[in-house]
Short mmCIF file of N, CA and C in Angstrom, two decimals:
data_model
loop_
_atom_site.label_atom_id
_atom_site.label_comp_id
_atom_site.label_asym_id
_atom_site.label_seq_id
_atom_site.Cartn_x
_atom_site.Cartn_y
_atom_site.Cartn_z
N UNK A 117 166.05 53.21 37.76
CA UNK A 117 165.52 53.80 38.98
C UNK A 117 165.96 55.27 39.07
N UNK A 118 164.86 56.27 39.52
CA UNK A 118 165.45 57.76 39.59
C UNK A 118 165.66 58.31 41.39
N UNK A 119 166.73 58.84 41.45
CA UNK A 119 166.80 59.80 42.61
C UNK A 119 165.36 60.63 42.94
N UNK A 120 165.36 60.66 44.27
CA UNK A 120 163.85 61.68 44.30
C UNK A 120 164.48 63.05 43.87
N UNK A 121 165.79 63.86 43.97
CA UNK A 121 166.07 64.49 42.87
C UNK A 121 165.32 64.69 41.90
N UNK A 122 165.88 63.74 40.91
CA UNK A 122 165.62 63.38 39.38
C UNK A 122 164.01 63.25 39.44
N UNK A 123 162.89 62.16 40.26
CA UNK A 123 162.19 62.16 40.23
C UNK A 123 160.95 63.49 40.41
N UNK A 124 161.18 64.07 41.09
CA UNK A 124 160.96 65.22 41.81
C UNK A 124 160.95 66.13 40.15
N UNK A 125 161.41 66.15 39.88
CA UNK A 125 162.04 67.03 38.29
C UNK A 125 161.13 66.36 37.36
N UNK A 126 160.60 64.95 37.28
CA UNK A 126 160.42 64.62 36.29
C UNK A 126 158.48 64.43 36.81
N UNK A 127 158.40 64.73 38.06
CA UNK A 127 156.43 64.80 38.40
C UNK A 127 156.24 66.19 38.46
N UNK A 128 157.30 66.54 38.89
CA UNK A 128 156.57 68.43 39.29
C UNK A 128 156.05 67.77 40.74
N UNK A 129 156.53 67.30 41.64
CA UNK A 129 156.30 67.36 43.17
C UNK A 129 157.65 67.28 43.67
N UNK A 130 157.26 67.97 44.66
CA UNK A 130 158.49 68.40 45.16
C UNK A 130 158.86 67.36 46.44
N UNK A 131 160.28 67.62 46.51
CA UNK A 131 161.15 66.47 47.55
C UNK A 131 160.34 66.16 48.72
N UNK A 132 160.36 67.52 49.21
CA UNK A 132 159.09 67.49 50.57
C UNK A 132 157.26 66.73 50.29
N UNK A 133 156.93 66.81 49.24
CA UNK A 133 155.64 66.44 48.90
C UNK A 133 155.99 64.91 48.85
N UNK A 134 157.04 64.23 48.40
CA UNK A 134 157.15 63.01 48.12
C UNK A 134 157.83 62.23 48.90
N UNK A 135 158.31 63.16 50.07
CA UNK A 135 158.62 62.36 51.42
C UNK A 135 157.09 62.11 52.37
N UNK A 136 156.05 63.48 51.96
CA UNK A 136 155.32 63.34 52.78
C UNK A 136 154.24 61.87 52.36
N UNK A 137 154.23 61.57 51.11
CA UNK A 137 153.64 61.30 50.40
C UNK A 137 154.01 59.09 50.72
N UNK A 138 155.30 59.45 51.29
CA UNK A 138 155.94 57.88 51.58
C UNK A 138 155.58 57.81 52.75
N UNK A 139 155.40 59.13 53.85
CA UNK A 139 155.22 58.48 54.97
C UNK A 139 153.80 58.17 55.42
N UNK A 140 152.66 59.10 54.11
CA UNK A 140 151.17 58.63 54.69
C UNK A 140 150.93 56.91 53.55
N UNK A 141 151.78 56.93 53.26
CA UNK A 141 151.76 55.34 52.04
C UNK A 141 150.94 56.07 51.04
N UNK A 142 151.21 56.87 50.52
CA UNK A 142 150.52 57.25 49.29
C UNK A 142 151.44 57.02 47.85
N UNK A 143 153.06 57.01 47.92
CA UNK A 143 153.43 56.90 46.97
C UNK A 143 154.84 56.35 47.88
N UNK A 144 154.86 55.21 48.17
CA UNK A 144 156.20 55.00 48.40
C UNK A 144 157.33 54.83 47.40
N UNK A 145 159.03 54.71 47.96
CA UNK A 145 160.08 54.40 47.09
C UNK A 145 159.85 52.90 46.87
N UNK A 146 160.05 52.53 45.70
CA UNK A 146 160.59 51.30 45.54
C UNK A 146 161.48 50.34 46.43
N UNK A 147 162.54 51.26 46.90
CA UNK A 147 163.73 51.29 47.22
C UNK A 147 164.32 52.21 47.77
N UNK A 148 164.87 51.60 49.14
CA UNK A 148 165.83 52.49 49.99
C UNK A 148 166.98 51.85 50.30
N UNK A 149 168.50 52.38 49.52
CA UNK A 149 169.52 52.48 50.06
C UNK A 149 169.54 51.92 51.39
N UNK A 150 169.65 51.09 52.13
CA UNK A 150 170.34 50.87 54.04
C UNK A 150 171.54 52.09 54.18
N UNK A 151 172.54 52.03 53.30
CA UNK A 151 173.57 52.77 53.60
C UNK A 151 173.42 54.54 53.55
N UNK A 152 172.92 54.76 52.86
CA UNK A 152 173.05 56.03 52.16
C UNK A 152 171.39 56.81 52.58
N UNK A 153 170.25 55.90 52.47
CA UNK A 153 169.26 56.33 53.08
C UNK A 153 168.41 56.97 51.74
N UNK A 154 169.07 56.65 50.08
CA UNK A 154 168.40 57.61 49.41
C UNK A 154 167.23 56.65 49.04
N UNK A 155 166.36 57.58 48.79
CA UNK A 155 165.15 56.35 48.47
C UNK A 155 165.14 56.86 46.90
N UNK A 156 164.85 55.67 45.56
CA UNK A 156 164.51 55.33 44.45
C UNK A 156 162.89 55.01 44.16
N UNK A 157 162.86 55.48 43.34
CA UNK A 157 161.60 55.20 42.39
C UNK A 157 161.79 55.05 41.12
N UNK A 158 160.86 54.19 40.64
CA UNK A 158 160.73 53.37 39.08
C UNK A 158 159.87 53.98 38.30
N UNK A 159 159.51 53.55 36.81
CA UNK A 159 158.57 53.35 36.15
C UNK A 159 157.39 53.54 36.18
N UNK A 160 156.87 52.65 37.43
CA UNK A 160 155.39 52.44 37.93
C UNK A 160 154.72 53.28 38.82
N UNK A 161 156.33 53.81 39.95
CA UNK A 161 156.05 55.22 40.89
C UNK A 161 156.12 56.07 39.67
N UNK A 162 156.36 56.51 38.62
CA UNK A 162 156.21 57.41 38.02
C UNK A 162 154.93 57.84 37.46
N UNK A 163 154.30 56.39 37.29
CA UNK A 163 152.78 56.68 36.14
C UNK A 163 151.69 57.30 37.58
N UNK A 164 151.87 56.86 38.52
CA UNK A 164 151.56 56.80 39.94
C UNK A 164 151.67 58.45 40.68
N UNK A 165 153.02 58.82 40.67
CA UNK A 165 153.18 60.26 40.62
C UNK A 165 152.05 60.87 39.69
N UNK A 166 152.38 60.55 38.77
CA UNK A 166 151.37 61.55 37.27
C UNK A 166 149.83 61.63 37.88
N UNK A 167 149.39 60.51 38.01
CA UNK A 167 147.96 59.93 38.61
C UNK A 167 147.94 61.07 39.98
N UNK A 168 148.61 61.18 40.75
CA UNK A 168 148.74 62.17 42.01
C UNK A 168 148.35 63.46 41.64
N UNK A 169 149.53 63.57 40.49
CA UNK A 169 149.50 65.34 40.17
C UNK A 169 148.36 65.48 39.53
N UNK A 170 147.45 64.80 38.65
CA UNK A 170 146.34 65.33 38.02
C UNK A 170 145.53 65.26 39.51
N UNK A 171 145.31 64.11 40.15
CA UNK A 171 144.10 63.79 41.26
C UNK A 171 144.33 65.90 42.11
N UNK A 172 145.85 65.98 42.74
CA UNK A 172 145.75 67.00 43.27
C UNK A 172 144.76 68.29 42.49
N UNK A 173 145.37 68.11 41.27
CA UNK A 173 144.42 69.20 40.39
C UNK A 173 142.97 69.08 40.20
N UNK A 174 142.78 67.77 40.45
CA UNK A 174 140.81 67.99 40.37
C UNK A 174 140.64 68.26 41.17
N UNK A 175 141.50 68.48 42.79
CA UNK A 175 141.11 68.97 44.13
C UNK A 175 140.51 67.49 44.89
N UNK A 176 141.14 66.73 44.55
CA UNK A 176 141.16 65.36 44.99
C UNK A 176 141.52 65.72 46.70
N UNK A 177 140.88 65.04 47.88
CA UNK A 177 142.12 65.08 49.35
C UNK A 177 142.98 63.58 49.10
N UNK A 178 143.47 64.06 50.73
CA UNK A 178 144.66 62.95 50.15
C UNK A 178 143.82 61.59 50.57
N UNK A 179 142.51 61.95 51.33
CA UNK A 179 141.89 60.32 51.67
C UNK A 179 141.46 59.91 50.53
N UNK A 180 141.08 61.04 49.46
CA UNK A 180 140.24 60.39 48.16
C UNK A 180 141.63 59.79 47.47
N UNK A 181 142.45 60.41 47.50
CA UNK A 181 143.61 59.80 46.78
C UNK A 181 144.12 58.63 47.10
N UNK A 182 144.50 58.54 48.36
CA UNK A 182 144.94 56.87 48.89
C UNK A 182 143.61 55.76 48.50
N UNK A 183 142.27 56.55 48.96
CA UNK A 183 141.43 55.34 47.94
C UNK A 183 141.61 55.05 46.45
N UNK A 184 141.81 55.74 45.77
CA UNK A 184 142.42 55.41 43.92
C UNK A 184 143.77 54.89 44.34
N UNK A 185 144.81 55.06 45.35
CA UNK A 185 146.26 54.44 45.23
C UNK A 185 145.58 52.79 45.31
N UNK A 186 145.05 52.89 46.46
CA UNK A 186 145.03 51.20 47.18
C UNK A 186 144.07 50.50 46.93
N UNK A 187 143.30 50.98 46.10
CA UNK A 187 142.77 49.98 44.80
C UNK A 187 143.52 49.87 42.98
N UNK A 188 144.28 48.80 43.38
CA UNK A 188 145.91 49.01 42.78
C UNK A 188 145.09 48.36 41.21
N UNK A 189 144.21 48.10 40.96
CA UNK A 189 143.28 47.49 39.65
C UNK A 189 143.10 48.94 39.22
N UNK A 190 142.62 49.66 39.78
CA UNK A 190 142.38 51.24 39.44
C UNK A 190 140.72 50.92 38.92
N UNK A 191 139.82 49.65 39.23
CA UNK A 191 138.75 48.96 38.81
C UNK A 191 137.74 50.51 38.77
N UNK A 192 137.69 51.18 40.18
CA UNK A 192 136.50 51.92 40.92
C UNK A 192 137.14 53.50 39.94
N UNK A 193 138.10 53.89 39.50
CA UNK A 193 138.83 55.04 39.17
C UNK A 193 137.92 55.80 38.28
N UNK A 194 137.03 55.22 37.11
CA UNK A 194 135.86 55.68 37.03
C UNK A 194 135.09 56.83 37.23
N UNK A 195 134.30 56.01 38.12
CA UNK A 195 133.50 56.04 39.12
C UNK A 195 133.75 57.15 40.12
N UNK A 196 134.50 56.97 40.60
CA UNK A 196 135.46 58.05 41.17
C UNK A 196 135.48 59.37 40.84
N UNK A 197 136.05 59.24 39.62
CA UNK A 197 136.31 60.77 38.99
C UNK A 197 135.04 61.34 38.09
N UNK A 198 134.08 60.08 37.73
CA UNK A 198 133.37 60.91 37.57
C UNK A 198 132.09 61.90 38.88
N UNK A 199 131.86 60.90 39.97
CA UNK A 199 131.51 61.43 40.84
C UNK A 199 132.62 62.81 41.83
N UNK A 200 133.41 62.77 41.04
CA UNK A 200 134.16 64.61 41.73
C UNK A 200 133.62 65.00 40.57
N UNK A 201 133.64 65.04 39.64
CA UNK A 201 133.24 65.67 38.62
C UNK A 201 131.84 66.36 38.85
N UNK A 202 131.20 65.44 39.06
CA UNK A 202 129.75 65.86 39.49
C UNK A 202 129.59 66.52 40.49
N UNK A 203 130.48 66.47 41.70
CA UNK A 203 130.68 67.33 42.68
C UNK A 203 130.86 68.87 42.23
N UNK A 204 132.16 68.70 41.30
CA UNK A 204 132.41 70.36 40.67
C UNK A 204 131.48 70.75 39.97
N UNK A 205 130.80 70.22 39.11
CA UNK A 205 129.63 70.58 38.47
C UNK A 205 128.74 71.30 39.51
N UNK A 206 128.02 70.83 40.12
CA UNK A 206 127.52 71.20 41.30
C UNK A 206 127.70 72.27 42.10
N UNK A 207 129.15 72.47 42.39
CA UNK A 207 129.64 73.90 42.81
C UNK A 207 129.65 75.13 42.00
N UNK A 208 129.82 74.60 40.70
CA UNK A 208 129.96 75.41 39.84
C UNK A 208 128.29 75.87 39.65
N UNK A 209 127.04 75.57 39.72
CA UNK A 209 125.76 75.93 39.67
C UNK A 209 125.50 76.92 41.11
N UNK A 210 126.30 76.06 42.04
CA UNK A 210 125.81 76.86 43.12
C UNK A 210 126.44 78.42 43.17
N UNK A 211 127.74 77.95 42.56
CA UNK A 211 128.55 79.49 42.66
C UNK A 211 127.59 80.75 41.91
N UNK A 212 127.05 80.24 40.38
CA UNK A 212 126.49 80.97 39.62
C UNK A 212 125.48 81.25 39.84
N UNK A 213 124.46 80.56 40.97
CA UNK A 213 123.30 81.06 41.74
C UNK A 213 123.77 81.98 42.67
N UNK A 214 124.57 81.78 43.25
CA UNK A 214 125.07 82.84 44.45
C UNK A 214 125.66 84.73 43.20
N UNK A 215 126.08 84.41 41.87
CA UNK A 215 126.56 85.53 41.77
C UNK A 215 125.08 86.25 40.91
N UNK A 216 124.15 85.20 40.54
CA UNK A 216 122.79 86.40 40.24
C UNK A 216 122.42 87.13 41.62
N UNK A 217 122.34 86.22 42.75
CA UNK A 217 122.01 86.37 44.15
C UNK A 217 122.65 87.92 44.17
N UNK A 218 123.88 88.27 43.98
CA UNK A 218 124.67 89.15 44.34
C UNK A 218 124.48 90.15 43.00
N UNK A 219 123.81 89.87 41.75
CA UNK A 219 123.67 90.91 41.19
C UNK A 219 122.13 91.20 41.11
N UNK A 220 121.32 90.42 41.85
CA UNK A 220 120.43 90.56 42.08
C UNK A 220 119.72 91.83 43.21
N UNK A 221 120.76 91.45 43.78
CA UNK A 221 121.15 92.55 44.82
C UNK A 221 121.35 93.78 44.92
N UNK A 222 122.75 93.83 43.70
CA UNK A 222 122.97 95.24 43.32
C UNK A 222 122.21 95.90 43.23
N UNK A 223 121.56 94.81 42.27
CA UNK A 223 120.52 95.89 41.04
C UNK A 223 119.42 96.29 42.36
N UNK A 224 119.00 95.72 43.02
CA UNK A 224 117.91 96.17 44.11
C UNK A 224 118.40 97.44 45.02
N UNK A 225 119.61 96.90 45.35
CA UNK A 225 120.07 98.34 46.23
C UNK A 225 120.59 99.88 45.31
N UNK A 226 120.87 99.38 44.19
CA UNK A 226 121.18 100.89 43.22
C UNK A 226 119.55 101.17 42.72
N UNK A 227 118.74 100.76 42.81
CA UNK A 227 117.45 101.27 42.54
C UNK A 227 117.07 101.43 43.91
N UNK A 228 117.01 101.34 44.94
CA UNK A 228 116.55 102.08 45.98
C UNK A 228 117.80 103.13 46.16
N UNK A 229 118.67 102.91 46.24
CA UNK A 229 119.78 104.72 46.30
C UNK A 229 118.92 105.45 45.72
N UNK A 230 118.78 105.32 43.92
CA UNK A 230 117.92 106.23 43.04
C UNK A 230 116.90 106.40 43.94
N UNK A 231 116.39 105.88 44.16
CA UNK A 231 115.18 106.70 44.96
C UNK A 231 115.18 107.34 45.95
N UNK A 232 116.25 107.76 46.96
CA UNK A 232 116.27 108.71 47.29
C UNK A 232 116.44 110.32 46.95
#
């Protein structure tokens, strides 16, 4: 079992992210100390952490995330990621329509300057 310390060191989330993270049930401790109050994590919170830190990086929220936590089969996970996927895809077309839009533009307004 690791200290959220140790743990914390070993996801790249930080103490504060993984307290916040126990109190919306997104990644609880295994285990809490009564005496001491430290909370532990295992093995399984670890692969679990990892699963977090990539989800944060596809720009996952935390509701999309607690849906991949609490379908604990990971059955729909898929499905899931490929529909964000398709989401970013998507943004990514719209962005590149918006920047002809904007050089479309240019080019219209530096040819009317010239013409004055």
């Amino acid at each position: 079992m690791y200290k959220v310390s140790e743990f914390s060191k070993m996801t790249g989330l930080s103490k504060e992210t993984l307290r916040y993270y126990a109190e919306i049930k997104l990644l609880d401790p295994v285990f809490i100390d009564l005496n001491n109050k430290y909370r532990y994590y295992d093995n399984g919170s670890y692969l679990v952490a990892l699963l977090l830190v990539h989800l944060r990086r596809f720009n996952f929220t935390i509701q999309e995330m607690l849906t991949v936590v609490n379908d604990e089969s990971f059955e729909n996970l898929e499905q899931i990621l490929l529909k964000k996927r398709q989401g970013l895809v998507n943004q990514v077309q719209e962005l590149n329509e918006l920047i002809e839009e904007m050089d479309d533009f240019f080019e219209f307004g530096m040819e009317g300057a010239e013409d004055d």
